[in-house]
XYZ file of C-alpha atoms in Angstrom:
569
model
C -64.616 -95.045 -105.041
C -61.466 -97.243 -105.158
C -61.184 -100.994 -104.936
C -58.133 -102.786 -103.521
C -59.353 -106.246 -104.522
C -57.492 -108.334 -107.092
C -57.533 -111.941 -108.354
C -53.996 -113.072 -107.570
C -51.936 -115.757 -109.346
C -53.871 -118.987 -109.777
C -52.358 -122.446 -109.136
C -51.600 -124.235 -112.384
C -50.615 -121.181 -114.492
C -47.566 -121.670 -116.772
C -44.311 -120.027 -115.559
C -44.610 -117.202 -118.124
C -48.270 -116.626 -117.333
C -47.560 -116.761 -113.622
C -44.758 -114.191 -113.986
C -47.014 -111.909 -116.004
C -49.798 -112.257 -113.456
C -47.427 -111.474 -110.579
C -46.388 -108.306 -112.418
C -50.040 -107.359 -112.947
C -50.743 -108.059 -109.282
C -47.814 -105.887 -108.227
C -48.872 -102.963 -110.440
C -52.466 -103.255 -109.231
C -51.449 -103.228 -105.575
C -49.211 -100.214 -106.188
C -52.110 -98.455 -107.942
C -54.363 -99.138 -104.952
C -51.649 -97.813 -102.640
C -51.307 -94.589 -104.654
C -55.086 -94.176 -104.642
C -55.166 -94.540 -100.850
C -52.545 -91.769 -100.656
C -54.790 -89.526 -102.823
C -52.295 -89.701 -105.696
C -55.193 -90.312 -108.076
C -53.313 -89.314 -111.243
C -50.537 -91.817 -110.587
C -53.074 -94.492 -109.616
C -54.968 -93.862 -112.868
C -51.818 -94.416 -114.966
C -51.081 -97.659 -113.113
C -54.641 -98.968 -113.549
C -54.361 -98.072 -117.212
C -51.173 -100.144 -117.436
C -52.907 -103.110 -115.778
C -55.646 -102.949 -118.425
C -53.045 -102.801 -121.202
C -51.621 -106.043 -119.877
C -54.972 -107.654 -119.021
C -58.025 -106.083 -120.706
C -60.317 -108.380 -118.691
C -59.171 -107.117 -115.296
C -62.522 -105.811 -114.078
C -61.117 -104.377 -110.850
C -58.730 -102.119 -112.761
C -61.611 -101.258 -115.107
C -63.719 -100.208 -112.123
C -61.079 -97.892 -110.717
C -60.011 -96.399 -114.045
C -63.647 -95.957 -115.064
C -64.555 -94.255 -111.815
C -61.603 -91.854 -112.201
C -62.598 -90.944 -115.763
C -66.240 -90.370 -114.772
C -65.235 -88.033 -111.957
C -62.614 -86.061 -113.915
C -63.958 -86.166 -117.491
C -63.875 -82.892 -119.390
C -65.220 -84.366 -122.633
C -68.164 -86.624 -123.400
C -65.874 -89.233 -124.993
C -63.827 -89.622 -121.813
C -66.986 -89.830 -119.702
C -68.526 -92.508 -121.911
C -65.303 -94.523 -121.864
C -65.358 -94.395 -118.067
C -68.982 -95.511 -118.084
C -68.124 -98.449 -120.368
C -65.352 -99.536 -117.972
C -67.761 -99.303 -115.037
C -70.254 -101.417 -116.982
C -67.554 -104.045 -117.543
C -67.113 -104.395 -113.796
C -70.877 -104.307 -113.114
C -71.541 -107.050 -115.687
C -68.945 -109.288 -114.059
C -69.990 -108.498 -110.470
C -73.733 -107.753 -110.283
C -73.682 -108.973 -106.670
C -71.538 -105.972 -105.644
C -74.437 -103.893 -104.309
C -72.502 -100.724 -103.558
C -70.858 -100.461 -106.975
C -74.006 -101.525 -108.835
C -76.022 -98.819 -107.072
C -73.339 -96.254 -107.904
C -73.461 -97.333 -111.552
C -77.257 -97.048 -111.557
C -77.125 -93.571 -110.009
C -74.620 -92.365 -112.611
C -76.816 -93.687 -115.417
C -79.939 -92.102 -113.911
C -78.443 -88.666 -113.314
C -76.851 -88.565 -116.771
C -80.088 -89.454 -118.565
C -79.285 -93.018 -119.664
C -82.875 -93.977 -118.875
C -83.143 -97.477 -120.375
C -79.749 -98.639 -119.093
C -80.492 -97.269 -115.625
C -83.824 -99.084 -115.526
C -82.127 -102.395 -116.366
C -79.594 -101.919 -113.568
C -82.241 -101.036 -110.951
C -84.518 -103.874 -112.063
C -81.645 -106.330 -111.736
C -80.681 -104.941 -108.326
C -84.290 -105.296 -107.173
C -84.210 -108.937 -108.273
C -80.874 -109.669 -106.566
C -81.764 -107.699 -103.392
C -85.581 -107.961 -103.121
C -85.701 -106.789 -99.497
C -83.684 -103.556 -99.981
C -86.157 -100.673 -99.650
C -83.687 -98.044 -100.917
C -83.181 -99.999 -104.127
C -86.961 -100.185 -104.621
C -87.153 -96.372 -104.385
C -84.496 -95.970 -107.079
C -86.214 -98.641 -109.179
C -89.577 -96.885 -108.926
C -88.031 -93.521 -109.803
C -86.299 -95.097 -112.812
C -89.664 -96.498 -113.964
C -91.221 -93.021 -113.786
C -88.279 -91.532 -115.724
C -89.108 -93.694 -118.757
C -92.356 -91.676 -119.229
C -94.063 -94.969 -120.172
C -97.554 -95.224 -118.659
C -97.270 -98.899 -117.786
C -93.939 -98.308 -116.043
C -95.309 -95.296 -114.176
C -98.257 -97.245 -112.759
C -95.859 -100.035 -111.792
C -93.851 -97.381 -109.913
C -97.013 -96.151 -108.165
C -97.638 -99.710 -106.993
C -94.120 -99.794 -105.534
C -94.657 -96.434 -103.793
C -97.774 -97.926 -102.175
C -95.791 -100.855 -100.802
C -93.161 -98.481 -99.419
C -95.623 -96.210 -97.604
C -95.265 -98.051 -94.231
C -91.494 -97.586 -94.443
C -91.251 -93.961 -95.610
C -94.577 -92.509 -94.464
C -97.778 -91.239 -95.995
C -96.433 -87.830 -96.955
C -93.508 -89.274 -98.902
C -95.706 -91.838 -100.670
C -98.354 -89.248 -101.547
C -95.828 -86.793 -103.009
C -94.079 -89.565 -104.946
C -97.381 -90.758 -106.412
C -98.438 -87.209 -107.245
C -95.237 -86.679 -109.231
C -95.861 -89.963 -111.018
C -99.478 -89.110 -111.908
C -98.436 -85.697 -113.179
C -95.663 -87.270 -115.253
C -98.244 -89.622 -116.773
C -100.558 -86.630 -117.442
C -103.218 -88.412 -115.405
C -104.803 -85.206 -114.120
C -107.855 -87.025 -112.766
C -105.749 -89.283 -110.548
C -103.500 -86.384 -109.547
C -106.517 -84.301 -108.554
C -108.046 -87.180 -106.581
C -104.728 -87.904 -104.862
C -104.419 -84.245 -103.890
C -107.965 -84.096 -102.525
C -107.343 -87.232 -100.487
C -104.026 -85.822 -99.191
C -105.719 -82.628 -97.991
C -108.542 -84.535 -96.270
C -106.180 -86.853 -94.432
C -103.562 -84.260 -93.443
C -105.773 -82.010 -91.349
C -104.904 -78.365 -90.854
C -101.292 -78.648 -92.081
C -99.641 -75.661 -93.786
C -97.106 -77.740 -95.704
C -99.808 -80.020 -97.127
C -101.792 -77.030 -98.362
C -98.687 -75.681 -100.091
C -98.141 -78.979 -101.884
C -101.788 -79.083 -102.885
C -101.621 -75.530 -104.184
C -98.600 -76.292 -106.343
C -100.361 -79.347 -107.788
C -103.502 -77.348 -108.610
C -101.377 -74.646 -110.192
C -99.594 -77.224 -112.365
C -103.031 -78.601 -113.328
C -104.018 -75.091 -114.477
C -106.529 -74.613 -111.668
C -105.403 -71.204 -110.363
C -108.497 -70.584 -108.241
C -108.070 -73.887 -106.393
C -104.359 -73.159 -105.989
C -105.101 -69.759 -104.458
C -107.488 -71.335 -101.943
C -104.786 -73.779 -100.813
C -102.068 -71.126 -100.565
C -104.317 -68.941 -98.425
C -105.176 -71.928 -96.232
C -101.430 -72.568 -95.805
C -100.957 -69.020 -94.496
C -103.981 -69.308 -92.206
C -102.858 -72.672 -90.843
C -99.483 -71.242 -89.818
C -99.286 -67.455 -89.769
C -95.560 -67.655 -88.948
C -94.695 -69.681 -92.074
C -92.650 -67.350 -94.252
C -92.478 -69.955 -97.038
C -96.272 -69.961 -97.243
C -96.454 -66.190 -97.712
C -93.608 -66.270 -100.242
C -95.392 -69.002 -102.213
C -98.583 -66.953 -102.128
C -96.612 -63.910 -103.311
C -95.141 -65.922 -106.192
C -98.639 -67.038 -107.144
C -99.864 -63.430 -107.316
C -96.827 -62.516 -109.411
C -97.670 -65.314 -111.878
C -101.184 -63.886 -112.115
C -99.945 -60.337 -112.709
C -101.324 -58.952 -109.432
C -98.415 -56.699 -108.404
C -100.240 -55.126 -105.454
C -100.956 -58.472 -103.821
C -97.432 -59.634 -104.678
C -95.926 -56.658 -102.836
C -98.153 -57.265 -99.831
C -97.278 -60.939 -99.486
C -93.564 -60.397 -100.094
C -93.622 -58.009 -97.145
C -95.458 -60.647 -95.083
C -92.985 -63.355 -96.078
C -89.880 -61.337 -95.292
C -91.108 -60.309 -91.860
C -91.627 -63.905 -90.704
C -88.908 -65.382 -88.504
C -89.380 -68.852 -89.990
C -87.641 -67.846 -93.223
C -83.880 -68.258 -93.064
C -81.953 -65.017 -93.388
C -80.018 -66.201 -96.452
C -83.297 -66.974 -98.215
C -84.684 -63.585 -97.192
C -81.638 -61.925 -98.727
C -82.127 -63.802 -101.996
C -85.823 -62.834 -102.065
C -84.855 -59.236 -101.332
C -82.349 -59.156 -104.189
C -84.898 -60.526 -106.635
C -87.683 -58.273 -105.392
C -85.653 -55.071 -105.385
C -84.094 -55.818 -108.784
C -87.512 -55.369 -110.383
C -88.531 -52.106 -108.679
C -85.419 -50.354 -107.346
C -85.529 -47.575 -109.958
C -89.266 -46.798 -109.575
C -89.510 -43.677 -107.332
C -92.902 -44.521 -105.809
C -91.544 -47.860 -104.540
C -88.547 -46.403 -102.734
C -90.361 -45.533 -99.467
C -91.799 -49.064 -99.409
C -88.373 -50.619 -99.910
C -86.939 -48.510 -97.105
C -89.837 -49.511 -94.855
C -89.153 -53.153 -95.647
C -85.448 -52.840 -94.871
C -86.145 -50.960 -91.647
C -88.505 -53.742 -90.545
C -85.953 -56.439 -91.377
C -83.219 -54.603 -89.497
C -85.566 -54.396 -86.517
C -86.234 -58.161 -86.700
C -82.610 -59.136 -87.426
C -80.445 -56.402 -85.858
C -77.318 -58.580 -85.857
C -77.593 -60.064 -89.372
C -74.714 -58.512 -91.305
C -75.977 -59.502 -94.758
C -79.219 -57.554 -94.301
C -77.309 -54.442 -93.232
C -74.987 -54.934 -96.207
C -77.877 -55.202 -98.681
C -79.499 -52.120 -97.193
C -76.245 -50.188 -97.571
C -76.021 -51.108 -101.267
C -79.545 -49.902 -101.881
C -78.942 -46.629 -100.033
C -75.721 -46.102 -101.974
C -77.672 -46.559 -105.214
C -79.944 -43.723 -104.023
C -76.798 -41.644 -103.309
C -77.742 -41.550 -99.629
C -74.156 -42.181 -98.587
C -74.447 -41.112 -94.923
C -77.203 -43.706 -94.332
C -75.321 -46.261 -96.470
C -72.238 -45.732 -94.290
C -74.370 -46.231 -91.179
C -75.711 -49.574 -92.415
C -72.379 -50.929 -93.658
C -70.903 -49.961 -90.267
C -73.331 -52.384 -88.585
C -72.213 -55.103 -90.996
C -68.531 -54.409 -90.314
C -69.162 -54.515 -86.551
C -70.562 -58.037 -86.987
C -67.774 -59.179 -89.336
C -64.696 -56.899 -89.169
C -62.706 -59.444 -91.227
C -64.721 -58.770 -94.385
C -62.265 -56.574 -96.266
C -64.744 -55.569 -98.967
C -67.153 -54.265 -96.332
C -64.332 -52.387 -94.584
C -63.448 -50.761 -97.915
C -67.054 -49.787 -98.588
C -67.397 -48.338 -95.090
C -64.532 -45.959 -95.856
C -65.791 -45.259 -99.385
C -69.334 -44.360 -98.299
C -67.903 -41.878 -95.802
C -65.762 -40.374 -98.579
C -68.730 -40.079 -100.930
C -70.844 -38.659 -98.107
C -68.200 -35.981 -97.362
C -67.416 -37.382 -93.908
C -63.730 -37.058 -94.746
C -62.343 -36.967 -91.213
C -64.155 -40.178 -90.322
C -63.106 -41.788 -93.617
C -59.457 -40.942 -92.895
C -59.696 -42.318 -89.342
C -61.316 -45.529 -90.615
C -58.758 -45.847 -93.389
C -55.795 -45.415 -91.064
C -57.207 -48.004 -88.641
C -57.937 -50.419 -91.488
C -54.411 -50.089 -92.910
C -53.036 -51.106 -89.507
C -55.421 -54.054 -89.123
C -55.357 -55.151 -92.780
C -51.916 -54.086 -94.064
C -51.275 -54.157 -97.800
C -54.888 -54.104 -98.991
C -54.694 -51.922 -102.137
C -58.423 -51.085 -102.170
C -58.293 -49.704 -98.640
C -55.070 -47.836 -99.384
C -56.577 -46.373 -102.552
C -59.807 -45.100 -100.993
C -57.871 -43.649 -98.046
C -55.636 -41.743 -100.457
C -58.815 -40.356 -102.064
C -59.998 -39.239 -98.623
C -56.679 -37.471 -97.988
C -56.870 -35.781 -101.388
C -60.435 -34.543 -100.932
C -59.487 -33.280 -97.482
C -56.656 -31.298 -99.160
C -53.962 -33.335 -97.422
C -52.157 -33.628 -100.717
C -48.769 -34.793 -99.429
C -50.319 -37.757 -97.601
C -52.596 -38.492 -100.556
C -49.683 -38.540 -102.996
C -47.454 -40.685 -100.773
C -50.188 -43.240 -100.097
C -51.264 -43.429 -103.737
C -47.650 -44.065 -104.819
C -47.257 -46.684 -102.078
C -50.417 -48.389 -103.341
C -49.008 -48.455 -106.877
C -45.809 -50.063 -105.542
C -47.914 -52.698 -103.759
C -49.810 -53.493 -106.951
C -46.675 -53.601 -109.109
C -45.148 -56.192 -106.756
C -48.211 -58.433 -106.939
C -47.969 -61.679 -108.910
C -50.928 -60.642 -111.041
C -50.812 -56.948 -111.765
C -54.150 -55.157 -111.871
C -53.535 -52.692 -114.709
C -56.955 -51.066 -114.323
C -56.382 -50.314 -110.658
C -52.855 -49.060 -111.324
C -54.293 -46.766 -113.990
C -56.869 -45.458 -111.518
C -54.143 -44.695 -108.997
C -52.017 -42.847 -111.513
C -55.147 -40.855 -112.419
C -55.592 -40.015 -108.751
C -51.961 -38.868 -108.482
C -52.419 -36.753 -111.618
C -55.523 -35.197 -110.050
C -53.511 -34.323 -106.937
C -50.872 -32.554 -109.009
C -53.642 -30.807 -110.955
C -54.907 -29.346 -107.678
C -51.401 -28.291 -106.638
C -50.772 -26.877 -110.146
C -47.659 -28.975 -110.765
C -48.234 -29.089 -114.530
C -45.262 -31.273 -115.469
C -46.227 -33.935 -112.931
C -49.859 -33.738 -114.094
C -48.821 -34.708 -117.631
C -46.426 -37.422 -116.380
C -48.983 -39.259 -114.272
C -51.906 -38.934 -116.661
C -49.592 -40.368 -119.330
C -48.874 -43.322 -117.032
C -52.597 -43.781 -116.375
C -53.317 -43.950 -120.112
C -50.352 -46.287 -120.662
C -51.725 -48.833 -118.190
C -55.290 -48.494 -119.443
C -55.850 -46.642 -122.744
C -59.625 -46.865 -122.132
C -59.607 -45.213 -118.694
C -62.377 -42.670 -119.328
C -61.637 -40.673 -116.183
C -57.940 -40.364 -117.047
C -58.780 -39.422 -120.646
C -61.208 -36.759 -119.451
C -58.967 -35.295 -116.746
C -55.909 -35.354 -119.010
C -57.826 -33.543 -121.751
C -59.058 -30.934 -119.277
C -55.546 -30.390 -117.898
C -54.187 -29.826 -121.412
C -57.057 -27.455 -122.204
C -56.454 -25.448 -119.044
C -52.747 -25.245 -119.924
C -53.549 -24.424 -123.575
C -51.258 -27.252 -124.729
C -51.663 -29.971 -127.359
C -55.301 -29.114 -127.950
C -55.686 -31.593 -130.835
C -54.541 -34.367 -128.488
C -56.910 -33.034 -125.835
C -59.804 -33.124 -128.309
C -59.067 -36.746 -129.283
C -58.923 -37.895 -125.655
C -62.033 -35.940 -124.693
C -63.939 -37.353 -127.663
C -63.006 -40.884 -126.570
C -64.198 -40.188 -123.019
C -67.533 -38.837 -124.314
C -67.930 -41.835 -126.593
C -67.558 -44.158 -123.599
C -70.209 -42.280 -121.612
C -72.272 -39.899 -123.770
C -74.212 -38.615 -120.759
C -71.278 -37.960 -118.449
C -71.601 -34.335 -117.329
C -67.886 -34.104 -116.543
C -66.827 -35.482 -119.942
C -69.240 -33.265 -121.871
C -68.085 -30.192 -119.929
C -64.451 -31.011 -120.723
C -65.297 -31.521 -124.398
C -67.028 -28.119 -124.467
C -64.029 -26.523 -122.760
C -61.564 -28.058 -125.214
C -63.572 -26.617 -128.122
C -63.655 -23.267 -126.320
C -59.865 -23.312 -126.038
C -59.647 -24.186 -129.743
C -61.910 -21.187 -130.440
C -64.581 -23.440 -131.948
C -67.308 -21.604 -130.069
C -70.194 -23.158 -132.022
C -69.305 -26.709 -130.914
C -68.381 -25.459 -127.439
C -71.876 -23.985 -127.068
C -73.497 -27.180 -128.416
C -71.791 -29.346 -125.804
C -72.192 -26.978 -122.848
C -75.923 -26.918 -123.667
C -75.946 -30.713 -123.394
C -74.340 -30.364 -119.970
C -76.938 -27.845 -118.828
C -79.768 -30.070 -120.084
C -78.462 -33.108 -118.195
C -77.278 -31.489 -114.956
C -80.098 -30.688 -112.543
C -77.728 -28.859 -110.158
C -74.820 -27.365 -112.146
C -71.689 -26.427 -110.234
C -70.179 -22.936 -110.228
C -67.500 -24.203 -112.637
C -70.082 -25.323 -115.188
C -71.969 -22.012 -114.965
C -68.632 -20.202 -115.325
C -67.738 -22.236 -118.422
C -71.194 -21.629 -119.873
C -70.823 -17.877 -119.388
C -67.394 -17.767 -121.071
C -68.606 -19.928 -123.984
C -71.795 -17.925 -124.528
C -69.861 -14.658 -124.416
C -67.411 -15.800 -127.096
C -70.277 -17.291 -129.113
C -71.830 -13.820 -129.360
C -74.475 -13.906 -126.616
C -73.140 -11.576 -123.864
C -76.490 -11.098 -122.097
C -76.946 -14.823 -121.546
C -73.267 -15.059 -120.577
C -73.743 -12.544 -117.753
C -76.681 -14.580 -116.412
C -74.489 -17.680 -116.220
C -71.683 -15.740 -114.515
C -74.154 -14.393 -111.979
C -75.356 -17.944 -111.211
C -71.749 -19.054 -110.778
C -71.027 -16.104 -108.480
C -73.983 -16.993 -106.258
C -72.345 -20.354 -105.631
C -68.807 -18.962 -105.183
C -69.206 -15.371 -103.939
C -65.456 -14.974 -103.236
C -64.347 -15.628 -106.842
C -62.643 -12.363 -107.871
C -62.535 -13.197 -111.590
C -66.275 -13.818 -111.644
C -66.878 -10.551 -109.823
C -64.972 -8.692 -112.553
C -66.933 -10.379 -115.325
C -70.297 -9.689 -113.697
C -69.403 -6.092 -112.789
C -68.032 -5.158 -116.226
C -70.302 -7.541 -118.180
C -67.407 -8.684 -120.302
C -64.891 -11.506 -120.546
C -61.536 -11.379 -118.727
C -58.756 -13.931 -119.119
C -57.524 -13.381 -115.553
């Protein structure tokens, strides 16, 4: 709010006073001009200068005060702005617009008594303004004084012809509840239900009142009536579900949540919020997973073109490690909104994680053409190349992604570290040992806490038989960051094996075997080597046999199983 009004030079002022007033007038007009050009900071400084020259200039006080209220970062600045606004209000109570603004600021900021005075005065000055009477009545209720509350109820009664029965009833109910007049609140609710007829919304209001009055049985009756009155009202079923949740009835809660979410009357955004809240409480309970899938499938059937529902479904499926289905759902979302770069990235990623590498590469190449320079898309595509054993393309794209990130105004050190880890992994697969060390070193330089880089670097050193003390330190740090990481524990065991500390190697490989429900051939192979060197050759052969079942073409494993002894090569 800005005011371009000013009391200009009065006839009869002395020459000096007249000159000063002309200067004040000029500065004020310039301030108003700057405000109209949205140069609020400059305008503020000019209004401040006017007040330095004339502390009684209420128009400058109004504009400076309004600026401070809207931009205040401290309570002191806000209160100073409020004091300046009060100065103007006191001098110009007939300015309805500004006085109402002042009253609203006081009300919303909790200055109850001051707000009440402003609204009472406005009601006196403008007795026919219905909007002012509403604010006045609300201010009376906010005082929590019984006499004021009943005065407000009287005002609500007079306003019923203007705003309608429903508005008046709800306003009075709030007032009665504020006054703790449960008898009047109950009677008002009963009367509302009788007069409203078979109206779902009225029943919902009644139910909420009964619940606040600690009458759960009466509340339940009203919520059920709301659902019966309008079986398409998703809000009614959601309210009923929330009631059951408050009563600890999880079975009924689940049932009514399902009912609520399958009603078309609920907006999709609200459905998504309900879904997030609902799933957050049960997503990791196995027996609920079929029910959640059923719910998502129903919602997709009802809203086949709602991208956010497909997106949510994809996140849930990804949590379950069902990446092929997650990719399918995120693909629907991307079809609806192909400009959402995060969804495009996830579409590629889910195909990578689901081993659909050819599709991931095709999607990545298309995305890099349509969305050039996106480092996330470049990164995940380089991962797809690498896993598909297209190491030259993977290396080139990963390095290009690093260059893109290094040129950015704000460098993402974590992402750069991840990329250098990826490049190191590529060289590990191609057995370029010098490059492996170089790029893992870079990964650790950019992020010393990169657990994946620490783990992979330690494993590379162990495999090369180099700097085993350094490898142990890095592996220990990786395990500390994630004590249940199968990969980190396996590396730690392998480092100890290389250091000929077979007791600790066996301890950590046992942890791996206890955690991993489906060990890889590499883990079984490590376990066999460790057990053999730890003095348990029979158990070692069993592990080698399990590894050989998974990789029947491994010649080294064949030798170990055939001769029942350890071979280095």
